Short mmCIF file of C-alpha atoms and ligand atoms in Angstrom, two decimals:
data_model
loop_
_atom_site.label_atom_id
_atom_site.label_comp_id
_atom_site.label_asym_id
_atom_site.label_seq_id
_atom_site.Cartn_x
_atom_site.Cartn_y
_atom_site.Cartn_z
CA UNK A 25 168.85 109.35 13.69
CA UNK A 26 168.40 105.75 12.55
CA UNK A 27 166.94 103.11 14.79
CA UNK A 28 169.73 100.88 15.12
CA UNK A 29 173.43 101.96 14.50
CA UNK A 30 176.39 99.61 14.99
CA UNK A 31 179.93 100.52 16.19
CA UNK A 32 182.71 97.98 15.63
CA UNK A 33 186.31 97.52 15.28
CA UNK A 34 187.95 97.40 11.71
CA UNK A 35 191.20 96.03 12.89
CA UNK A 36 192.42 93.38 15.54
CA UNK A 37 190.36 95.01 18.45
CA UNK A 38 191.65 97.56 20.68
CA UNK A 39 190.73 100.36 18.30
CA UNK A 40 189.04 102.69 21.20
CA UNK A 41 185.57 101.32 20.78
CA UNK A 42 184.71 101.99 24.53
CA UNK A 43 185.95 105.64 24.34
CA UNK A 44 183.57 106.24 21.23
CA UNK A 45 180.53 104.39 22.49
CA UNK A 46 180.45 106.62 25.69
CA UNK A 47 180.94 109.44 23.39
CA UNK A 48 178.05 108.61 21.37
CA UNK A 49 175.85 107.46 24.01
CA UNK A 50 173.96 110.64 24.62
CA UNK A 51 172.40 110.37 21.09
CA UNK A 52 170.75 106.96 21.85
CA UNK A 53 167.98 105.21 24.30
CA UNK A 54 169.71 101.76 24.15
CA UNK A 55 173.31 100.61 24.38
CA UNK A 56 173.88 96.95 23.54
CA UNK A 57 176.75 94.41 23.44
CA UNK A 58 175.99 91.57 20.90
CA UNK A 59 178.97 89.29 21.20
CA UNK A 60 182.11 88.39 22.79
CA UNK A 61 182.57 88.44 26.49
CA UNK A 62 185.24 89.12 29.13
CA UNK A 63 187.88 88.93 26.43
CA UNK A 64 187.03 92.42 25.75
CA UNK A 65 188.66 95.30 27.55
CA UNK A 66 187.14 98.57 26.74
CA UNK A 67 188.68 101.62 28.39
CA UNK A 68 186.88 105.04 28.89
CA UNK A 69 188.58 108.19 30.40
CA UNK A 70 186.79 111.33 31.57
CA UNK A 71 186.79 113.68 34.61
CA UNK A 72 190.16 112.32 35.44
CA UNK A 73 189.04 108.77 36.17
CA UNK A 74 189.59 105.51 33.88
CA UNK A 75 187.43 102.49 33.45
CA UNK A 76 187.79 99.27 31.85
CA UNK A 77 184.89 97.43 31.05
CA UNK A 78 184.64 93.87 29.88
CA UNK A 79 181.28 92.62 29.91
CA UNK A 80 179.11 95.74 30.45
CA UNK A 81 178.28 98.02 27.62
CA UNK A 82 180.01 101.27 27.53
CA UNK A 83 176.86 103.25 27.69
CA UNK A 84 176.52 103.23 31.72
CA UNK A 85 178.23 106.38 32.32
CA UNK A 86 176.16 108.81 30.61
CA UNK A 87 172.84 109.42 32.20
CA UNK A 88 169.73 107.07 32.62
CA UNK A 89 170.38 105.04 29.45
CA UNK A 90 169.27 101.32 29.03
CA UNK A 91 172.26 98.89 28.72
CA UNK A 92 171.70 95.54 27.38
CA UNK A 93 173.87 92.51 27.06
CA UNK A 94 172.39 90.42 24.16
CA UNK A 95 171.98 86.88 23.42
CA UNK A 96 175.14 86.63 21.47
CA UNK A 97 177.61 87.49 24.48
CA UNK A 98 179.24 84.90 26.71
CA UNK A 99 179.18 85.77 30.52
CA UNK A 100 181.30 84.63 33.30
CA UNK A 101 179.48 85.41 36.43
CA UNK A 102 182.55 85.80 38.73
CA UNK A 103 183.89 88.41 36.18
CA UNK A 104 180.55 90.13 35.89
CA UNK A 105 180.19 90.51 39.44
CA UNK A 106 183.52 91.99 39.89
CA UNK A 107 182.82 94.47 37.30
CA UNK A 108 179.48 95.49 38.51
CA UNK A 109 180.62 95.53 41.99
CA UNK A 110 183.57 98.09 41.15
CA UNK A 111 181.28 100.16 39.21
CA UNK A 112 178.74 100.04 42.14
CA UNK A 113 181.54 101.12 44.73
CA UNK A 114 182.61 104.24 42.40
CA UNK A 115 178.85 105.34 42.45
CA UNK A 116 177.63 103.68 39.38
CA UNK A 117 174.80 101.36 40.65
CA UNK A 118 173.41 99.38 37.53
CA UNK A 119 170.82 97.06 38.74
CA UNK A 120 167.94 99.30 37.34
CA UNK A 121 169.52 100.00 33.87
CA UNK A 122 171.41 96.85 32.93
CA UNK A 123 169.33 94.17 31.35
CA UNK A 124 170.73 90.70 30.39
CA UNK A 125 169.41 88.27 27.87
CA UNK A 126 168.12 84.98 29.10
CA UNK A 127 169.58 83.67 26.10
CA UNK A 128 173.16 84.84 26.83
CA UNK A 129 175.63 81.68 27.31
CA UNK A 130 177.43 81.06 30.76
CA UNK A 131 181.03 80.62 30.87
CA UNK A 132 181.74 77.80 33.29
CA UNK A 133 184.85 77.46 35.29
CA UNK A 134 185.84 74.67 33.44
CA UNK A 135 185.39 76.55 30.20
CA UNK A 136 188.45 78.67 31.43
CA UNK A 137 190.53 75.58 31.89
CA UNK A 138 189.38 73.89 28.69
CA UNK A 139 190.66 77.20 27.02
CA UNK A 140 194.03 76.66 28.55
CA UNK A 141 194.21 72.94 27.77
CA UNK A 142 193.44 73.52 24.24
CA UNK A 143 196.18 76.12 23.80
CA UNK A 144 198.75 73.99 25.73
CA UNK A 145 197.71 71.12 23.28
CA UNK A 146 198.53 73.22 20.35
CA UNK A 147 202.12 73.70 21.03
CA UNK A 148 203.83 76.29 18.62
CA UNK A 149 200.28 77.04 16.97
CA UNK A 150 198.80 78.71 19.99
CA UNK A 151 196.13 81.35 19.29
CA UNK A 152 197.33 83.57 22.18
CA UNK A 153 193.84 83.73 23.58
CA UNK A 154 192.90 85.74 26.68
CA UNK A 155 192.33 82.51 28.56
CA UNK A 156 188.91 83.46 29.36
CA UNK A 157 187.13 80.46 28.24
CA UNK A 158 185.80 82.06 25.31
CA UNK A 159 186.31 79.50 22.48
CA UNK A 160 185.21 76.61 24.66
CA UNK A 161 181.93 78.43 25.64
CA UNK A 162 180.89 79.32 22.07
CA UNK A 163 182.07 75.59 21.05
CA UNK A 164 179.52 74.35 23.77
CA UNK A 165 176.83 76.75 22.36
CA UNK A 166 177.05 75.51 18.56
CA UNK A 167 177.27 72.03 19.81
CA UNK A 168 174.10 72.43 21.65
CA UNK A 169 175.63 71.73 24.91
CA UNK A 170 175.72 75.20 26.64
CA UNK A 171 173.98 76.61 29.56
CA UNK A 172 172.17 79.95 29.34
CA UNK A 173 171.48 82.72 31.88
CA UNK A 174 167.92 81.76 31.74
CA UNK A 175 168.71 78.27 32.91
CA UNK A 176 170.07 79.51 36.35
CA UNK A 177 166.34 80.16 37.12
CA UNK A 178 165.60 76.25 36.63
CA UNK A 179 165.00 74.20 39.71
CA UNK A 180 167.34 71.67 38.47
CA UNK A 181 170.08 74.17 37.59
CA UNK A 182 172.66 72.59 39.92
CA UNK A 183 172.11 69.20 37.95
CA UNK A 184 172.36 70.69 34.38
CA UNK A 185 175.70 72.41 35.53
CA UNK A 186 177.15 69.11 37.20
CA UNK A 187 176.24 67.31 33.75
CA UNK A 188 177.90 69.80 31.59
CA UNK A 189 181.01 69.73 34.19
CA UNK A 190 181.22 66.20 34.10
CA UNK A 191 181.46 66.41 30.20
CA UNK A 192 184.27 68.94 30.53
CA UNK A 193 186.09 66.91 33.00
CA UNK A 194 186.13 63.83 30.70
CA UNK A 195 187.90 66.01 27.87
CA UNK A 196 190.36 67.39 30.43
CA UNK A 197 191.26 64.00 31.77
CA UNK A 198 191.77 62.79 28.12
CA UNK A 199 194.13 65.73 27.46
CA UNK A 200 196.12 64.76 31.10
CA UNK A 201 195.58 68.54 31.98
CA UNK A 202 195.62 69.07 35.90
CA UNK A 203 193.45 71.72 37.47
CA UNK A 204 191.64 72.44 40.72
CA UNK A 205 188.32 74.58 40.26
CA UNK A 206 187.12 73.90 43.84
CA UNK A 207 187.48 77.58 45.05
CA UNK A 208 186.29 79.09 41.48
CA UNK A 209 183.41 76.85 41.28
CA UNK A 210 182.28 78.23 44.98
CA UNK A 211 182.80 81.63 43.65
CA UNK A 212 180.87 81.04 40.43
CA UNK A 213 177.94 79.68 42.16
CA UNK A 214 177.85 82.52 44.56
CA UNK A 215 178.20 85.06 41.79
CA UNK A 216 175.26 83.27 39.85
CA UNK A 217 173.01 84.32 42.88
CA UNK A 218 174.55 87.73 42.88
CA UNK A 219 173.68 88.17 39.11
CA UNK A 220 169.89 87.56 39.94
CA UNK A 221 169.37 91.09 41.13
CA UNK A 222 169.71 92.17 37.57
CA UNK A 223 166.71 91.62 35.32
CA UNK A 224 166.99 88.48 32.97
CA UNK A 225 165.09 89.55 29.82
CA UNK A 226 163.85 88.03 26.74
CA UNK A 227 166.01 90.74 25.08
CA UNK A 228 164.83 90.09 21.33
CA UNK A 229 161.38 91.05 22.27
CA UNK A 230 162.30 93.78 24.65
CA UNK A 231 164.71 95.41 22.09
CA UNK A 232 162.15 95.46 19.27
CA UNK A 233 159.36 96.67 21.25
CA UNK A 234 161.44 99.74 22.28
CA UNK A 235 162.24 100.04 18.78
CA UNK A 236 158.82 99.93 17.71
CA UNK A 237 157.89 102.37 20.08
CA UNK A 238 160.64 104.94 18.36
CA UNK A 239 163.55 104.62 20.59
CA UNK A 240 167.17 104.19 19.23
CA UNK A 241 169.86 101.70 19.81
CA UNK A 242 173.61 101.83 19.54
CA UNK A 243 175.08 98.23 19.21
CA UNK A 244 178.67 97.88 20.68
CA UNK A 245 180.97 95.49 19.05
CA UNK A 246 183.77 93.72 20.93
CA UNK A 247 187.15 92.71 19.28
CA UNK A 248 187.58 93.61 15.53
CA UNK A 249 186.79 92.56 12.04
CA UNK A 250 190.24 90.71 11.54
CA UNK A 251 189.30 88.48 14.53
CA UNK A 252 185.89 87.40 13.19
CA UNK A 253 185.54 83.61 13.20
CA UNK A 254 184.49 83.57 9.53
CA UNK A 255 186.45 86.28 7.77
CA UNK A 256 189.44 87.14 10.14
CA UNK A 257 192.73 85.73 10.16
CA UNK A 258 191.60 82.20 10.87
CA UNK A 259 192.53 80.27 12.89
CA UNK A 260 194.17 83.19 14.88
CA UNK A 261 190.64 84.71 15.64
CA UNK A 262 188.20 84.61 18.35
CA UNK A 263 185.03 82.73 18.35
CA UNK A 264 182.19 84.85 17.54
CA UNK A 265 181.21 86.82 14.52
CA UNK A 266 182.69 90.47 15.25
CA UNK A 267 181.29 92.01 11.88
CA UNK A 268 177.90 93.81 11.62
CA UNK A 269 175.71 90.65 10.89
CA UNK A 270 176.73 89.63 14.26
CA UNK A 271 174.62 92.60 15.61
CA UNK A 272 171.56 90.91 13.96
CA UNK A 273 172.18 87.43 15.42
CA UNK A 274 173.45 88.80 18.76
CA UNK A 275 170.41 90.98 19.53
CA UNK A 276 167.89 89.51 17.32
CA UNK A 277 167.20 92.77 15.19
CA UNK A 278 166.41 92.38 11.60
CA UNK A 279 169.03 93.57 9.01
CA UNK A 280 166.69 96.46 7.65
CA UNK A 281 166.54 97.89 11.07
CA UNK A 282 170.25 98.90 10.93
CA UNK A 283 171.35 102.35 10.00
CA UNK A 284 174.80 103.57 10.27
CA UNK A 285 177.61 101.23 10.73
CA UNK A 286 180.53 103.28 12.51
CA UNK A 287 183.72 101.40 11.71
CA UNK A 288 186.62 102.66 14.03
CA UNK A 289 190.42 102.26 13.43
CA UNK A 290 193.54 103.26 14.97
CA UNK A 291 195.78 105.65 12.63
CA UNK A 292 198.25 102.83 12.85
CA UNK A 293 197.50 99.11 13.65
CA UNK A 294 198.17 96.75 16.69
CA UNK A 295 197.37 93.19 17.39
CA UNK A 296 197.68 91.18 20.65
CA UNK A 297 197.96 87.39 20.69
CA UNK A 298 199.57 85.32 17.89
CA UNK A 299 198.77 85.33 14.03
CA UNK A 300 199.71 86.98 10.96
CA UNK A 301 200.18 90.68 11.11
CA UNK A 302 201.33 92.12 7.54
CA UNK A 303 202.46 95.59 8.60
CA UNK A 304 204.11 94.57 11.90
CA UNK A 305 207.05 96.59 12.71
CA UNK A 306 209.97 94.80 14.69
CA UNK A 307 212.18 97.94 14.92
CA UNK A 308 212.41 101.25 16.82
CA UNK A 309 209.49 102.59 14.90
CA UNK A 310 207.41 99.74 16.16
CA UNK A 311 208.56 100.25 19.74
CA UNK A 312 207.72 104.06 19.27
CA UNK A 313 204.28 103.32 18.49
CA UNK A 314 204.04 101.10 21.17
CA UNK A 315 205.51 103.43 23.77
CA UNK A 316 203.54 106.37 22.60
CA UNK A 317 200.23 104.64 22.32
CA UNK A 318 200.64 102.64 25.71
CA UNK A 319 200.06 99.42 23.76
CA UNK A 320 199.39 97.01 26.50
CA UNK A 321 196.35 95.00 26.87
CA UNK A 322 193.67 96.38 28.99
CA UNK A 323 192.49 92.88 30.33
CA UNK A 324 195.85 90.69 30.15
CA UNK A 325 198.46 93.59 30.28
CA UNK A 326 200.17 91.91 27.51
CA UNK A 327 202.26 94.05 24.89
CA UNK A 328 200.45 94.69 21.95
CA UNK A 329 202.36 94.10 18.53
CA UNK A 330 202.54 97.58 16.59
CA UNK A 331 202.83 98.36 12.86
CA UNK A 332 201.38 100.88 10.12
CA UNK A 333 197.98 101.19 9.06
CA UNK A 334 196.75 98.37 6.52
CA UNK A 335 194.47 99.68 4.10
CA UNK A 336 194.03 96.43 2.22
CA UNK A 337 192.68 94.79 5.45
CA UNK A 338 190.75 98.03 6.20
CA UNK A 339 189.09 98.18 2.68
CA UNK A 340 188.00 94.44 3.39
CA UNK A 341 186.48 95.29 6.82
CA UNK A 342 184.80 98.28 5.22
CA UNK A 343 183.16 95.97 2.71
CA UNK A 344 182.34 93.13 5.09
CA UNK A 345 180.69 95.67 7.50
CA UNK A 346 178.87 97.96 4.89
CA UNK A 347 180.63 100.81 6.99
CA UNK A 348 179.05 104.46 6.64
CA UNK A 349 181.27 106.51 8.74
CA UNK A 350 184.68 106.10 9.75
CA UNK A 351 186.21 106.97 13.04
CA UNK A 352 189.89 107.55 13.43
CA UNK A 353 191.62 106.94 16.77
CA UNK A 354 194.99 107.53 18.45
CA UNK A 355 195.87 110.00 15.70
CA UNK A 356 198.19 111.81 18.39
CA UNK A 357 200.32 108.58 18.61
CA UNK A 358 201.71 109.59 15.27
CA UNK A 359 202.59 113.17 16.33
CA UNK A 360 206.23 112.81 16.23
CA UNK A 361 207.01 110.85 13.25
CA UNK A 362 208.71 112.22 10.22
CA UNK A 363 207.35 109.95 7.70
CA UNK A 364 204.25 107.98 8.05
CA UNK A 365 203.60 104.77 6.06
CA UNK A 366 200.41 103.36 4.89
CA UNK A 367 200.04 99.80 3.30
CA UNK A 368 197.88 99.92 -0.04
CA UNK A 369 198.49 96.62 -1.30
CA UNK A 370 200.05 93.31 -0.76
CA UNK A 371 202.82 91.68 -2.71
CA UNK A 372 202.11 87.73 -2.65
CA UNK A 373 204.61 85.67 -4.68
CA UNK A 374 205.81 88.61 -6.56
CA UNK A 375 202.31 89.73 -7.48
CA UNK A 376 200.65 92.76 -6.17
CA UNK A 377 196.95 92.70 -5.00
CA UNK A 378 194.70 95.06 -3.45
CA UNK A 379 192.33 92.23 -2.54
CA UNK A 380 192.58 90.59 1.02
CA UNK A 381 193.59 87.00 0.29
CA UNK A 382 192.45 83.58 1.82
CA UNK A 383 195.13 83.59 4.14
CA UNK A 384 197.62 85.99 5.12
CA UNK A 385 200.84 84.31 5.51
CA UNK A 386 204.09 85.49 6.58
CA UNK A 387 205.11 85.64 2.90
CA UNK A 388 203.02 88.41 2.34
CA UNK A 389 205.04 91.90 1.61
CA UNK A 390 203.20 95.13 2.34
CA UNK A 391 203.40 97.84 -0.40
CA UNK A 392 203.67 101.23 1.22
CA UNK A 393 202.97 104.63 0.23
CA UNK A 394 204.89 107.37 2.31
CA UNK A 395 203.18 110.58 3.59
CA UNK A 396 204.74 113.21 5.25
CA UNK A 397 204.22 113.59 9.20
CA UNK A 398 202.74 116.61 10.77
CA UNK A 399 205.07 116.97 13.78
CA UNK A 400 202.56 118.96 15.94
CA UNK A 401 200.94 118.24 19.06
CA UNK A 402 197.38 117.23 18.40
CA UNK A 403 196.02 116.49 21.75
CA UNK A 404 194.99 119.71 22.89
CA UNK A 405 193.09 120.65 19.49
CA UNK A 406 189.41 121.17 19.80
CA UNK A 407 188.51 121.66 16.29
CA UNK A 408 189.08 120.67 12.75
CA UNK A 409 190.20 124.14 11.82
CA UNK A 410 193.66 123.55 14.03
CA UNK A 411 194.48 120.55 12.15
CA UNK A 412 197.92 120.82 10.43
CA UNK A 413 197.94 120.38 6.64
CA UNK A 414 199.48 117.01 6.84
CA UNK A 415 197.34 115.77 8.88
CA UNK A 416 194.22 116.77 7.00
CA UNK A 417 196.10 115.21 3.96
CA UNK A 418 196.47 111.70 5.92
CA UNK A 419 192.63 111.90 6.64
CA UNK A 420 191.69 112.63 3.10
CA UNK A 421 194.17 109.84 1.81
CA UNK A 422 192.35 107.26 3.87
CA UNK A 423 189.00 108.56 2.95
CA UNK A 424 190.03 108.36 -0.73
CA UNK A 425 191.54 104.89 -0.35
CA UNK A 426 188.41 103.34 1.72
CA UNK A 427 185.63 105.48 -0.18
CA UNK A 428 183.89 106.54 3.21
CA UNK A 429 184.07 109.66 5.06
CA UNK A 430 185.98 110.22 8.54
CA UNK A 431 183.54 111.44 10.78
CA UNK A 432 185.17 111.48 14.11
CA UNK A 433 188.91 111.87 14.84
CA UNK A 434 190.21 111.33 18.23
CA UNK A 435 193.42 112.99 19.54
CA UNK A 436 193.58 111.41 22.93
CA UNK A 437 192.25 109.02 25.55
CA UNK A 438 189.97 111.25 27.20
CA UNK A 439 186.23 111.91 26.44
CA UNK A 440 187.05 115.52 25.49
CA UNK A 441 189.74 114.79 23.22
CA UNK A 442 187.22 113.91 20.24
CA UNK A 443 186.59 116.00 17.41
CA UNK A 444 183.47 115.41 15.22
CA UNK A 445 184.21 116.73 11.65
CA UNK A 446 180.66 117.12 10.54
CA UNK A 447 177.21 116.72 12.07
CA UNK A 448 174.57 114.42 10.24
CA UNK A 449 171.50 116.05 8.47
CA UNK A 450 169.24 113.29 9.73
P1 GDP B 523 188.59 99.14 22.76
O1 GDP B 523 188.76 97.73 23.28
O2 GDP B 523 188.48 99.18 21.26
O3 GDP B 523 187.55 99.66 23.61
O4 GDP B 523 190.11 99.78 23.07
P2 GDP B 523 190.88 99.63 24.45
O5 GDP B 523 190.45 100.26 25.52
O6 GDP B 523 191.21 98.15 24.51
O7 GDP B 523 192.37 100.24 23.96
C1 GDP B 523 192.20 101.71 23.53
C2 GDP B 523 193.38 102.49 24.37
O8 GDP B 523 193.76 103.52 23.73
C3 GDP B 523 192.81 102.78 25.44
O9 GDP B 523 194.08 102.50 26.75
C4 GDP B 523 192.20 104.17 25.60
O10 GDP B 523 192.29 104.92 26.58
C5 GDP B 523 193.56 104.67 24.57
N1 GDP B 523 192.70 105.64 23.68
C6 GDP B 523 191.59 105.64 22.98
N2 GDP B 523 191.64 106.86 22.10
C7 GDP B 523 192.79 107.41 22.16
C8 GDP B 523 193.26 108.50 21.42
O11 GDP B 523 192.92 109.20 20.38
N3 GDP B 523 194.90 108.84 21.70
C9 GDP B 523 195.35 107.88 22.76
N4 GDP B 523 196.86 108.36 22.92
N5 GDP B 523 194.75 106.91 23.47
C10 GDP B 523 193.59 106.67 22.99
P1 IMO B 524 188.63 94.34 22.63
O1 IMO B 524 187.06 94.28 22.37
C1 IMO B 524 192.19 92.56 21.03
C2 IMO B 524 192.19 88.16 20.61
C3 IMO B 524 193.22 87.60 21.52
C4 IMO B 524 193.71 86.31 20.72
C5 IMO B 524 192.31 85.92 20.02
C6 IMO B 524 191.40 84.81 20.61
O2 IMO B 524 189.20 94.83 23.81
O3 IMO B 524 189.06 95.07 21.32
P2 IMO B 524 189.91 84.69 22.59
O4 IMO B 524 190.19 84.84 24.12
O5 IMO B 524 188.86 85.71 22.23
O6 IMO B 524 189.52 83.22 22.24
O7 IMO B 524 191.29 85.22 21.98
O8 IMO B 524 191.83 87.24 20.05
N1 IMO B 524 191.49 88.91 21.36
C7 IMO B 524 191.49 90.54 21.38
N2 IMO B 524 192.32 91.14 20.79
N3 IMO B 524 191.36 93.05 21.72
C8 IMO B 524 190.15 92.39 22.03
O9 IMO B 524 188.92 92.51 22.52
C9 IMO B 524 190.24 91.00 21.95
N4 IMO B 524 189.53 89.73 22.64
C10 IMO B 524 190.29 88.82 21.94
O10 IMO B 524 194.37 88.10 22.13
O11 IMO B 524 194.58 86.60 19.85
MG1 MG B 525 190.38 96.35 24.21
#
């Protein structure tokens, strides 16, 4: 077992990260989120219950593991309180096992308003954000105007808050954007007091100390590689580094501590929000993928756009993250298709390329390879031995294209519907 492994999405998010982090949790001592915030919605299903986590790591359901919210995360106290209270009500009290970095940034009520105002000002070029204030909060962090969790302990916190709010109000005025945060602000300040029952820590010191003592950590990515602010389909991206390097900056762990990088992807592809999506399907096949996969956002309830697997984008994601093990999700969604298509190249201005280009415009045409469907119900299978030949062929095809083994295959949303294809020797 390596000291630090990272699990992250290789597509446009919602690959099934929450489910697999929960499945892998028994192998680790610490589970940590390193970027993103309540724009995430990570679903877990087990023992007939379903949970959706936004800011809290997906390691909280498997015994007494330590869960850390790292410095790279942005937190909205109201949503955090809501999430933690719901979990406590269902018998999962987290106060002793959830630790929050003092360096994580706070999403203020005005950040949410700014998010909506910027989107409105973009007109047709809207990103289709989750409206949770993610972009404005990271903007304040980078422009050195942010407020951090640790600042809530300052005696002059209210002044710090008022100053930041006044700056936001001036921007909103210039955008002629109407809003009222009176009630939200009250809830926000109350939620900050609530948060203080959790331990605020210098997480970089804490995590490294435990690692030096021989403990192991799994870092849980949010969003996906194609939403990375540097390498994703910019500007239709989120505002953080979702790639493996984000685990180093978002937790303070050095790159040489990282062992395995689990790259997780759906057996097809989805995207929620605006922006290019080369393999998107606008026909009945797209609708069938959406219906069979229940492709509606875990947080916003928005319909997710659906299409075939895009191996050009996946190859790019494998390269950027140094993926060592692949995890294929939602294989069962393809159970009914006669033929399955996989995009192996893009045709740009009449020329084929397998390299992910500077920008993926609408003019990109996907080049497909067709594979026979397996037309078999995978959902009750518990071992690889039961897999139909065509399904094994689909897995092998992806492994050959991406040059990385598929270690885990998921055949349904439940924790139990997970098949590990090989055990590690380490
Ligand atoms: P995350 O954001 O990456 O954690 O993924 P989401 O929770 O947003 O979306 C994944 C959705 O697919 C959730 O509703 C899961 O319950 C569901 N899911 C996960 N794995 C499978 C699977 O193998 N098959 C099916 N049918 N659903 C799955
Ligand atoms: P998880 O962790 C899917 C998308 C939004 C929008 C863009 C920017 O559940 O996989 P933002 O609010 O971050 O500024 O929105 O990113 N987006 C996600 N799409 N899954 C997510 O998270 C997402 N988080 C953000 O839809 O297109
Ligand atoms: Mg999600």
